């Protein structure tokens, strides 16, 4: 039997309204903050990700879908949103439009992972990237946007974890101290952490293995090492969060899996029984050097990526509403084949104004009405021999069963007046 590739999912017709609901909310929130949508290709030259995400990261070291195209160019399916957006920002000289700039995207993301609940090979992210300010105000807006989105969906029990990973000036001192700590406890760490310790010790803090996590509780804290400017940046951001009544916790173990971050990093984490380690719904932070590294001017940035599948799983778990599938408004029902042509004409007229479903395959009235319920129509418009003869249509409310017979010409003149 043909099957979809492991770790991917079809979004089926009876579920797609949930996606539309979340995507609509994402757009509404982004627009409320003055962010514009950017759409980049689903694949890029591998270089875009290889050089900018960082060679020691999980994504680059083992998760990318990379292949040679027919022209022998190395291509990679988008494994995260930021590098692609920055590539486009630089290439299209978007900073000429003025700074700061606020962009958002909703995109599929591809990572070769071990599939489990909340971890797939194709998932989807809502992401936001702000360009053009080194001030904590920009960090605040981005965090606040993510917070408002989660609140708008009605999610409960999501906590914001915040950290500063310093800057290129103060971070090396911390890395030395962390490396010394790991060395002193090397036997306790997993094999992967032993490798990470040499390549990029910060990444050890990102390890999901319980024993490593436990040991790290006693490791030196980055907050004791960051410089005064980084400290100031963080304390000003925290003041704004407190002003906005957003609760947060400072968590020195949040480092984020990507190389390009500096200063602010944050995650929104759900306490979800079914998602476990996959409870992180959003990850983001400040990246001040990426635009320049990709050939642009030095432009400071902050952004986040939010996993839509994980959001959806938590919404289901918490019994939250995804709105209602709103299509179609009416179903047209014919009593017999003799009225089919009239009904087709009625549907054609009505579709200029409202959404209409109709089964045109000659089924019985009973099964047409069953279908009307199934597709969540609000009304059935019934035409039988009487209606045909009298130039009328019977409107039946599918919520309370109330019926009325109205003049067809009048109805077509202003259908919405009859469908209250
Ligand atoms: P994790 O630590 O769980 O692997 P990550 O740090 O790799 O996450 P990011 O690169 O920050 O994740 O991606 C942003 C968000 O996208 C995550 O917080 C998560 O909600 C979602 N996400 C990441 N990878 C996957 C995946 N394989 N399947 C589903 N959602 C994912
Ligand atoms: Mg990951």
Short mmCIF file of C-alpha atoms and ligand atoms in Angstrom, two decimals:
data_model
loop_
_atom_site.label_atom_id
_atom_site.label_comp_id
_atom_site.label_asym_id
_atom_site.label_seq_id
_atom_site.Cartn_x
_atom_site.Cartn_y
_atom_site.Cartn_z
CA UNK A 1 0.00 0.00 0.00
CA UNK A 2 1.20 3.52 -0.70
CA UNK A 3 1.90 5.43 2.50
CA UNK A 4 3.15 8.86 3.38
CA UNK A 5 6.83 9.04 4.41
CA UNK A 6 7.62 8.23 8.05
CA UNK A 7 7.28 11.24 10.36
CA UNK A 8 4.93 13.17 8.04
CA UNK A 9 1.17 13.65 8.16
CA UNK A 10 -1.70 14.36 5.85
CA UNK A 11 -3.89 17.18 7.10
CA UNK A 12 -7.29 15.71 6.34
CA UNK A 13 -10.41 17.59 5.23
CA UNK A 14 -12.19 17.27 8.57
CA UNK A 15 -9.12 18.60 10.44
CA UNK A 16 -7.93 21.38 8.16
CA UNK A 17 -10.20 23.95 9.82
CA UNK A 18 -8.06 23.60 12.96
CA UNK A 19 -4.99 24.59 10.96
CA UNK A 20 -6.84 27.48 9.39
CA UNK A 21 -7.95 28.61 12.85
CA UNK A 22 -4.39 28.65 14.24
CA UNK A 23 -2.96 30.22 11.08
CA UNK A 24 -5.65 32.93 11.11
CA UNK A 25 -4.86 33.70 14.76
CA UNK A 26 -1.14 33.85 13.94
CA UNK A 27 -1.76 36.32 11.11
CA UNK A 28 -4.08 38.44 13.23
CA UNK A 29 -1.54 38.72 16.05
CA UNK A 30 1.35 39.43 13.67
CA UNK A 31 -0.68 42.14 11.93
CA UNK A 32 -1.65 43.62 15.29
CA UNK A 33 2.07 44.19 15.89
CA UNK A 34 2.64 45.62 12.42
CA UNK A 35 4.48 42.57 11.05
CA UNK A 36 4.38 41.71 7.33
CA UNK A 37 4.40 38.20 5.92
CA UNK A 38 7.46 36.86 4.11
CA UNK A 39 7.43 33.61 2.11
CA UNK A 40 10.71 32.04 1.14
CA UNK A 41 11.24 28.89 -0.94
CA UNK A 42 10.82 25.49 0.63
CA UNK A 43 14.45 24.70 -0.24
CA UNK A 44 17.67 26.70 -0.29
CA UNK A 45 21.24 26.10 -1.28
CA UNK A 46 22.69 24.03 1.55
CA UNK A 47 25.25 26.75 2.32
CA UNK A 48 22.51 29.00 3.72
CA UNK A 49 21.92 26.61 6.60
CA UNK A 50 25.29 24.92 6.86
CA UNK A 51 27.28 28.03 7.57
CA UNK A 52 24.74 29.92 9.61
CA UNK A 53 23.01 27.47 11.91
CA UNK A 54 26.36 26.02 13.01
CA UNK A 55 28.10 22.76 12.20
CA UNK A 56 27.93 21.32 15.71
CA UNK A 57 24.16 21.75 16.03
CA UNK A 58 21.66 18.88 15.95
CA UNK A 59 20.06 20.34 12.84
CA UNK A 60 23.22 20.55 10.77
CA UNK A 61 24.97 17.48 12.13
CA UNK A 62 22.11 15.02 11.65
CA UNK A 63 18.73 16.45 10.78
CA UNK A 64 18.95 18.14 7.37
CA UNK A 65 17.29 16.79 4.24
CA UNK A 66 20.12 17.47 1.83
CA UNK A 67 20.48 16.21 -1.73
CA UNK A 68 22.07 17.08 -5.06
CA UNK A 69 19.66 18.36 -7.69
CA UNK A 70 20.00 17.46 -11.37
CA UNK A 71 22.45 20.32 -11.80
CA UNK A 72 24.65 18.84 -9.03
CA UNK A 73 23.88 21.72 -6.66
CA UNK A 74 23.51 20.85 -3.01
CA UNK A 75 19.97 21.64 -1.90
CA UNK A 76 18.45 21.47 1.59
CA UNK A 77 14.79 21.45 2.57
CA UNK A 78 14.17 24.29 5.03
CA UNK A 79 15.16 22.94 8.48
CA UNK A 80 14.30 26.21 10.26
CA UNK A 81 12.92 29.58 9.29
CA UNK A 82 15.41 32.23 10.37
CA UNK A 83 18.39 31.60 8.07
CA UNK A 84 16.10 31.56 5.02
CA UNK A 85 14.42 34.83 6.02
CA UNK A 86 17.78 36.48 6.66
CA UNK A 87 19.06 35.24 3.29
CA UNK A 88 16.06 36.87 1.64
CA UNK A 89 16.36 40.05 3.72
CA UNK A 90 19.97 40.52 2.61
CA UNK A 91 19.47 39.47 -1.01
CA UNK A 92 16.49 41.79 -1.49
CA UNK A 93 18.09 44.63 0.41
CA UNK A 94 15.01 44.89 2.62
CA UNK A 95 16.74 47.21 5.04
CA UNK A 96 16.36 49.91 2.36
CA UNK A 97 12.65 49.91 3.33
CA UNK A 98 13.69 51.34 6.69
CA UNK A 99 14.33 49.85 10.10
CA UNK A 100 13.07 48.37 12.31
CA UNK A 101 11.34 45.76 10.20
CA UNK A 102 8.95 43.14 11.42
CA UNK A 103 8.41 39.96 9.41
CA UNK A 104 6.49 36.76 10.03
CA UNK A 105 6.09 33.42 8.29
CA UNK A 106 4.08 30.23 8.44
CA UNK A 107 6.00 27.41 6.82
CA UNK A 108 6.66 23.68 6.71
CA UNK A 109 9.99 22.67 8.26
CA UNK A 110 11.90 19.47 7.51
CA UNK A 111 14.15 17.63 9.96
CA UNK A 112 15.33 14.06 9.84
CA UNK A 113 14.36 13.13 13.41
CA UNK A 114 13.26 10.05 15.27
CA UNK A 115 9.48 10.46 14.96
CA UNK A 116 7.47 10.51 18.19
CA UNK A 117 4.61 12.59 19.59
CA UNK A 118 5.47 16.26 18.97
CA UNK A 119 8.53 15.40 16.88
CA UNK A 120 8.08 14.86 13.16
CA UNK A 121 10.08 14.91 9.94
CA UNK A 122 7.83 17.56 8.48
CA UNK A 123 6.35 20.01 10.94
CA UNK A 124 5.07 23.58 10.64
CA UNK A 125 6.21 26.76 12.30
CA UNK A 126 4.78 30.19 12.84
CA UNK A 127 7.81 32.44 13.15
CA UNK A 128 8.53 36.11 13.64
CA UNK A 129 11.76 37.99 12.90
CA UNK A 130 12.40 41.61 13.88
CA UNK A 131 15.28 43.50 12.29
CA UNK A 132 17.03 46.69 13.27
CA UNK A 133 17.46 47.43 16.96
CA UNK A 134 19.86 46.48 19.72
CA UNK A 135 17.43 47.75 22.37
CA UNK A 136 15.60 45.53 24.82
CA UNK A 137 12.33 47.03 23.48
CA UNK A 138 12.68 44.83 20.43
CA UNK A 139 13.23 41.70 22.54
CA UNK A 140 10.16 42.68 24.52
CA UNK A 141 7.90 43.10 21.49
CA UNK A 142 8.89 39.73 20.09
CA UNK A 143 8.38 37.90 23.39
CA UNK A 144 5.10 39.75 23.93
CA UNK A 145 3.85 38.83 20.47
CA UNK A 146 4.49 35.13 21.16
CA UNK A 147 2.85 35.47 24.58
CA UNK A 148 -0.26 37.15 23.19
CA UNK A 149 -0.61 34.52 20.50
CA UNK A 150 -0.52 31.69 23.05
CA UNK A 151 -2.95 33.58 25.30
CA UNK A 152 -5.27 34.22 22.36
CA UNK A 153 -5.46 30.49 21.66
CA UNK A 154 -6.51 30.04 25.29
CA UNK A 155 -3.55 27.89 26.30
CA UNK A 156 -3.02 27.37 30.02
CA UNK A 157 0.02 26.39 32.03
CA UNK A 158 2.62 27.63 29.56
CA UNK A 159 5.72 29.09 31.19
CA UNK A 160 8.20 31.52 29.75
CA UNK A 161 11.83 30.64 30.39
CA UNK A 162 14.39 33.30 29.81
CA UNK A 163 18.15 33.46 29.79
CA UNK A 164 21.00 35.57 28.52
CA UNK A 165 23.81 33.70 26.81
CA UNK A 166 25.97 36.82 26.81
CA UNK A 167 27.91 38.19 23.88
CA UNK A 168 31.18 37.32 22.12
CA UNK A 169 33.01 39.40 24.74
CA UNK A 170 31.75 37.72 27.91
CA UNK A 171 30.73 34.23 26.74
CA UNK A 172 34.24 32.73 26.32
CA UNK A 173 34.92 33.11 30.07
CA UNK A 174 31.75 31.18 30.82
CA UNK A 175 32.52 28.49 28.28
CA UNK A 176 35.91 27.92 29.95
CA UNK A 177 34.21 27.46 33.32
CA UNK A 178 31.55 25.16 31.86
CA UNK A 179 34.15 23.07 30.07
CA UNK A 180 36.10 22.66 33.30
CA UNK A 181 32.91 21.55 35.09
CA UNK A 182 32.09 18.98 32.41
CA UNK A 183 35.64 17.69 32.48
CA UNK A 184 35.44 17.21 36.24
CA UNK A 185 32.24 15.16 35.81
CA UNK A 186 32.96 13.64 32.42
CA UNK A 187 32.04 10.05 33.38
CA UNK A 188 28.47 11.02 34.20
CA UNK A 189 27.72 12.58 30.81
CA UNK A 190 26.29 10.72 27.81
CA UNK A 191 28.45 9.87 24.81
CA UNK A 192 27.00 12.71 22.75
CA UNK A 193 27.76 15.26 25.47
CA UNK A 194 31.34 14.03 25.59
CA UNK A 195 31.63 14.93 21.92
CA UNK A 196 29.73 18.21 22.36
CA UNK A 197 32.03 19.17 25.21
CA UNK A 198 34.90 19.61 22.77
CA UNK A 199 32.99 20.89 19.77
CA UNK A 200 30.57 23.27 21.45
CA UNK A 201 30.18 22.89 25.22
CA UNK A 202 27.15 25.22 25.38
CA UNK A 203 25.19 22.56 23.55
CA UNK A 204 25.64 20.20 26.51
CA UNK A 205 23.12 22.40 28.34
CA UNK A 206 20.59 21.50 25.67
CA UNK A 207 20.88 17.73 26.29
CA UNK A 208 17.58 15.99 26.94
CA UNK A 209 19.01 13.01 28.84
CA UNK A 210 17.90 13.05 32.49
CA UNK A 211 21.30 12.13 33.98
CA UNK A 212 23.02 14.94 32.06
CA UNK A 213 20.27 17.38 33.06
CA UNK A 214 20.60 16.44 36.72
CA UNK A 215 24.35 16.87 36.74
CA UNK A 216 24.08 20.23 35.03
CA UNK A 217 22.05 21.59 37.95
CA UNK A 218 25.37 22.12 39.74
CA UNK A 219 27.19 23.61 36.77
CA UNK A 220 28.39 27.23 36.76
CA UNK A 221 25.60 29.65 35.90
CA UNK A 222 26.03 31.93 32.91
CA UNK A 223 24.39 34.76 34.84
CA UNK A 224 27.54 34.96 36.99
CA UNK A 225 29.67 35.52 33.88
CA UNK A 226 27.85 37.90 31.57
CA UNK A 227 29.19 41.45 31.21
CA UNK A 228 27.53 44.60 32.51
CA UNK A 229 25.99 45.53 29.15
CA UNK A 230 24.45 42.08 28.75
CA UNK A 231 23.20 42.22 32.35
CA UNK A 232 21.66 45.65 31.76
CA UNK A 233 19.96 44.46 28.58
CA UNK A 234 18.40 41.55 30.43
CA UNK A 235 17.30 43.54 33.46
CA UNK A 236 15.60 46.16 31.25
CA UNK A 237 13.79 43.43 29.34
CA UNK A 238 12.67 41.84 32.59
CA UNK A 239 11.32 45.22 33.78
CA UNK A 240 9.13 45.45 30.68
CA UNK A 241 7.87 41.88 31.15
CA UNK A 242 6.94 42.71 34.72
CA UNK A 243 5.21 45.87 33.58
CA UNK A 244 3.18 43.77 31.10
CA UNK A 245 2.45 41.23 33.88
CA UNK A 246 4.03 38.38 31.94
CA UNK A 247 5.40 35.85 34.39
CA UNK A 248 8.73 34.31 33.52
CA UNK A 249 11.54 32.40 35.13
CA UNK A 250 15.23 32.90 34.55
CA UNK A 251 16.64 29.55 33.49
CA UNK A 252 20.41 29.36 32.99
CA UNK A 253 20.06 26.06 31.13
CA UNK A 254 18.17 27.56 28.21
CA UNK A 255 20.79 28.01 25.49
CA UNK A 256 18.84 27.16 22.32
CA UNK A 257 20.11 24.72 19.76
CA UNK A 258 21.38 27.17 17.15
CA UNK A 259 24.72 28.92 16.92
CA UNK A 260 23.64 32.37 15.93
CA UNK A 261 22.04 33.55 19.16
CA UNK A 262 23.45 36.08 21.61
CA UNK A 263 22.10 37.80 24.73
CA UNK A 264 18.37 37.03 25.03
CA UNK A 265 17.21 33.45 24.51
CA UNK A 266 13.77 32.23 25.52
CA UNK A 267 11.36 29.33 25.35
CA UNK A 268 7.68 28.89 26.05
CA UNK A 269 7.23 25.47 27.61
CA UNK A 270 4.00 23.58 28.26
CA UNK A 271 3.63 21.23 31.17
CA UNK A 272 2.05 18.56 29.02
CA UNK A 273 1.65 14.97 30.23
CA UNK A 274 1.57 13.54 26.73
CA UNK A 275 4.32 15.61 25.12
CA UNK A 276 7.00 15.18 27.80
CA UNK A 277 10.29 16.42 26.39
CA UNK A 278 8.41 17.82 23.42
CA UNK A 279 6.65 20.39 25.62
CA UNK A 280 8.61 23.32 24.20
CA UNK A 281 6.22 25.09 21.87
CA UNK A 282 8.33 28.12 21.05
CA UNK A 283 12.01 28.95 20.95
CA UNK A 284 13.63 32.21 20.11
CA UNK A 285 16.24 34.79 20.83
CA UNK A 286 18.43 37.63 19.72
CA UNK A 287 20.86 37.20 16.83
CA UNK A 288 22.96 40.30 16.26
CA UNK A 289 25.56 38.94 13.85
CA UNK A 290 23.64 36.79 11.41
CA UNK A 291 22.72 39.48 8.89
CA UNK A 292 26.33 40.62 8.67
CA UNK A 293 27.58 37.02 8.47
CA UNK A 294 25.29 36.51 5.50
CA UNK A 295 26.75 39.48 3.67
CA UNK A 296 24.46 42.27 4.86
CA UNK A 297 25.04 45.33 7.00
CA UNK A 298 25.39 44.78 10.75
CA UNK A 299 21.72 44.67 11.77
CA UNK A 300 20.50 43.46 15.16
CA UNK A 301 17.65 40.94 15.17
CA UNK A 302 15.30 39.06 17.47
CA UNK A 303 12.96 36.25 16.47
CA UNK A 304 11.16 33.06 17.43
CA UNK A 305 9.82 29.87 15.88
CA UNK A 306 6.67 28.21 17.17
CA UNK A 307 5.76 24.57 16.44
CA UNK A 308 2.15 24.35 15.26
CA UNK A 309 1.76 20.56 15.75
CA UNK A 310 2.81 20.87 19.38
CA UNK A 311 0.45 23.79 19.91
CA UNK A 312 -2.34 21.77 18.44
CA UNK A 313 -1.60 18.74 20.61
CA UNK A 314 -1.72 20.89 23.74
CA UNK A 315 -4.92 22.60 22.62
CA UNK A 316 -6.52 19.17 22.13
CA UNK A 317 -5.23 18.05 25.52
CA UNK A 318 -6.72 21.15 27.18
CA UNK A 319 -10.02 20.77 25.31
CA UNK A 320 -9.71 24.18 23.65
CA UNK A 321 -11.86 25.33 20.78
CA UNK A 322 -10.61 25.56 17.21
CA UNK A 323 -13.66 27.56 16.21
CA UNK A 324 -16.06 25.80 13.89
CA UNK A 325 -15.78 24.73 10.35
CA UNK A 326 -17.82 27.55 8.79
CA UNK A 327 -18.45 26.15 5.33
CA UNK A 328 -20.86 25.83 3.70
CA UNK A 329 -23.78 28.04 4.71
CA UNK A 330 -26.51 26.17 2.87
CA UNK A 331 -27.13 22.82 1.24
CA UNK A 332 -29.51 22.62 -1.69
CA UNK A 333 -31.81 19.62 -1.64
CA UNK A 334 -34.03 18.40 -4.51
CA UNK A 335 -37.05 16.20 -3.91
CA UNK A 336 -36.53 14.29 -7.14
CA UNK A 337 -34.41 14.32 -10.28
CA UNK A 338 -37.11 16.47 -11.91
CA UNK A 339 -35.91 19.45 -9.80
CA UNK A 340 -32.17 18.82 -10.26
CA UNK A 341 -31.69 21.36 -13.06
CA UNK A 342 -33.54 24.06 -11.12
CA UNK A 343 -31.36 23.31 -8.11
CA UNK A 344 -28.14 23.55 -10.11
CA UNK A 345 -29.29 26.96 -11.35
CA UNK A 346 -30.14 28.03 -7.81
CA UNK A 347 -26.69 26.96 -6.59
CA UNK A 348 -25.01 28.85 -9.43
CA UNK A 349 -26.89 32.06 -8.53
CA UNK A 350 -26.35 31.71 -4.79
CA UNK A 351 -22.62 31.07 -5.06
CA UNK A 352 -22.23 34.69 -6.14
CA UNK A 353 -23.14 35.56 -2.54
CA UNK A 354 -22.75 32.64 -0.11
CA UNK A 355 -21.18 29.20 0.17
CA UNK A 356 -23.35 26.38 -1.07
CA UNK A 357 -23.02 22.60 -1.02
CA UNK A 358 -25.05 20.28 -3.17
CA UNK A 359 -25.04 16.58 -3.90
CA UNK A 360 -25.76 16.44 -7.62
CA UNK A 361 -25.64 12.65 -7.98
CA UNK A 362 -29.38 11.97 -7.74
CA UNK A 363 -29.53 10.61 -4.18
CA UNK A 364 -32.67 10.46 -2.04
CA UNK A 365 -33.81 13.50 -0.07
CA UNK A 366 -33.00 11.67 3.14
CA UNK A 367 -29.40 11.10 2.21
CA UNK A 368 -29.06 14.67 0.90
CA UNK A 369 -30.26 15.98 4.27
CA UNK A 370 -27.85 13.64 6.07
CA UNK A 371 -25.02 15.06 4.01
CA UNK A 372 -26.17 18.62 4.83
CA UNK A 373 -25.75 17.82 8.53
CA UNK A 374 -22.40 16.18 7.97
CA UNK A 375 -20.92 19.14 6.09
CA UNK A 376 -22.27 21.44 8.86
CA UNK A 377 -24.62 23.48 6.67
CA UNK A 378 -26.80 25.88 8.60
CA UNK A 379 -29.79 25.60 6.23
CA UNK A 380 -31.24 23.23 3.68
CA UNK A 381 -32.92 24.88 0.70
CA UNK A 382 -35.47 22.38 -0.54
CA UNK A 383 -37.08 22.37 -3.96
CA UNK A 384 -39.80 19.85 -4.75
CA UNK A 385 -42.57 19.76 -7.35
CA UNK A 386 -44.71 22.27 -5.37
CA UNK A 387 -41.88 24.76 -4.98
CA UNK A 388 -40.99 24.38 -8.64
CA UNK A 389 -44.56 25.04 -9.68
CA UNK A 390 -45.07 28.01 -7.36
CA UNK A 391 -41.66 29.65 -7.84
CA UNK A 392 -40.78 29.19 -4.16
CA UNK A 393 -38.09 27.55 -2.02
CA UNK A 394 -38.43 25.91 1.39
CA UNK A 395 -35.80 27.05 3.87
CA UNK A 396 -35.17 24.60 6.67
CA UNK A 397 -32.99 25.56 9.60
CA UNK A 398 -30.77 22.60 10.38
CA UNK A 399 -30.21 23.75 13.94
CA UNK A 400 -33.87 23.86 15.06
CA UNK A 401 -35.76 22.27 12.17
CA UNK A 402 -37.99 25.33 11.60
CA UNK A 403 -39.21 25.59 8.01
CA UNK A 404 -40.58 28.42 5.92
CA UNK A 405 -41.55 28.71 2.28
CA UNK A 406 -40.48 31.91 0.51
CA UNK A 407 -40.71 33.43 -2.95
CA UNK A 408 -37.63 32.45 -4.96
CA UNK A 409 -37.17 35.81 -6.70
CA UNK A 410 -37.33 37.65 -3.39
CA UNK A 411 -34.98 35.14 -1.81
CA UNK A 412 -32.40 35.53 -4.58
CA UNK A 413 -32.65 39.29 -4.32
CA UNK A 414 -31.17 39.21 -0.81
CA UNK A 415 -30.55 35.64 0.44
CA UNK A 416 -28.79 36.75 3.61
CA UNK A 417 -31.99 38.44 4.80
CA UNK A 418 -33.64 35.00 4.93
CA UNK A 419 -30.72 33.13 6.48
CA UNK A 420 -30.52 34.69 9.92
P1 LIG B 1 13.67 20.42 20.48
O1 LIG B 1 14.62 20.84 21.54
O2 LIG B 1 12.35 19.92 21.01
O3 LIG B 1 14.29 19.50 19.47
P2 LIG B 1 14.36 22.65 18.89
O4 LIG B 1 15.16 23.48 19.83
O5 LIG B 1 15.07 21.78 17.92
O6 LIG B 1 13.30 21.75 19.71
P3 LIG B 1 13.54 24.94 17.38
O7 LIG B 1 14.58 24.79 16.36
O8 LIG B 1 13.66 26.01 18.38
O9 LIG B 1 13.31 23.55 18.13
O10 LIG B 1 12.11 25.06 16.68
C1 LIG B 1 11.07 25.89 17.17
C2 LIG B 1 9.87 25.08 17.59
O11 LIG B 1 9.48 24.19 16.55
C3 LIG B 1 10.09 24.16 18.76
O12 LIG B 1 9.95 24.86 19.97
C4 LIG B 1 9.01 23.14 18.57
O13 LIG B 1 7.76 23.64 19.03
C5 LIG B 1 8.92 23.00 17.09
N1 LIG B 1 9.68 21.83 16.60
C6 LIG B 1 11.02 21.69 16.45
N2 LIG B 1 11.35 20.51 15.93
C7 LIG B 1 10.16 19.86 15.74
C8 LIG B 1 9.80 18.58 15.20
N3 LIG B 1 10.73 17.74 14.75
N4 LIG B 1 8.49 18.25 15.13
C9 LIG B 1 7.53 19.10 15.57
N5 LIG B 1 7.80 20.31 16.07
C10 LIG B 1 9.09 20.70 16.16
MG1 LIG B 2 15.53 19.79 17.84
#
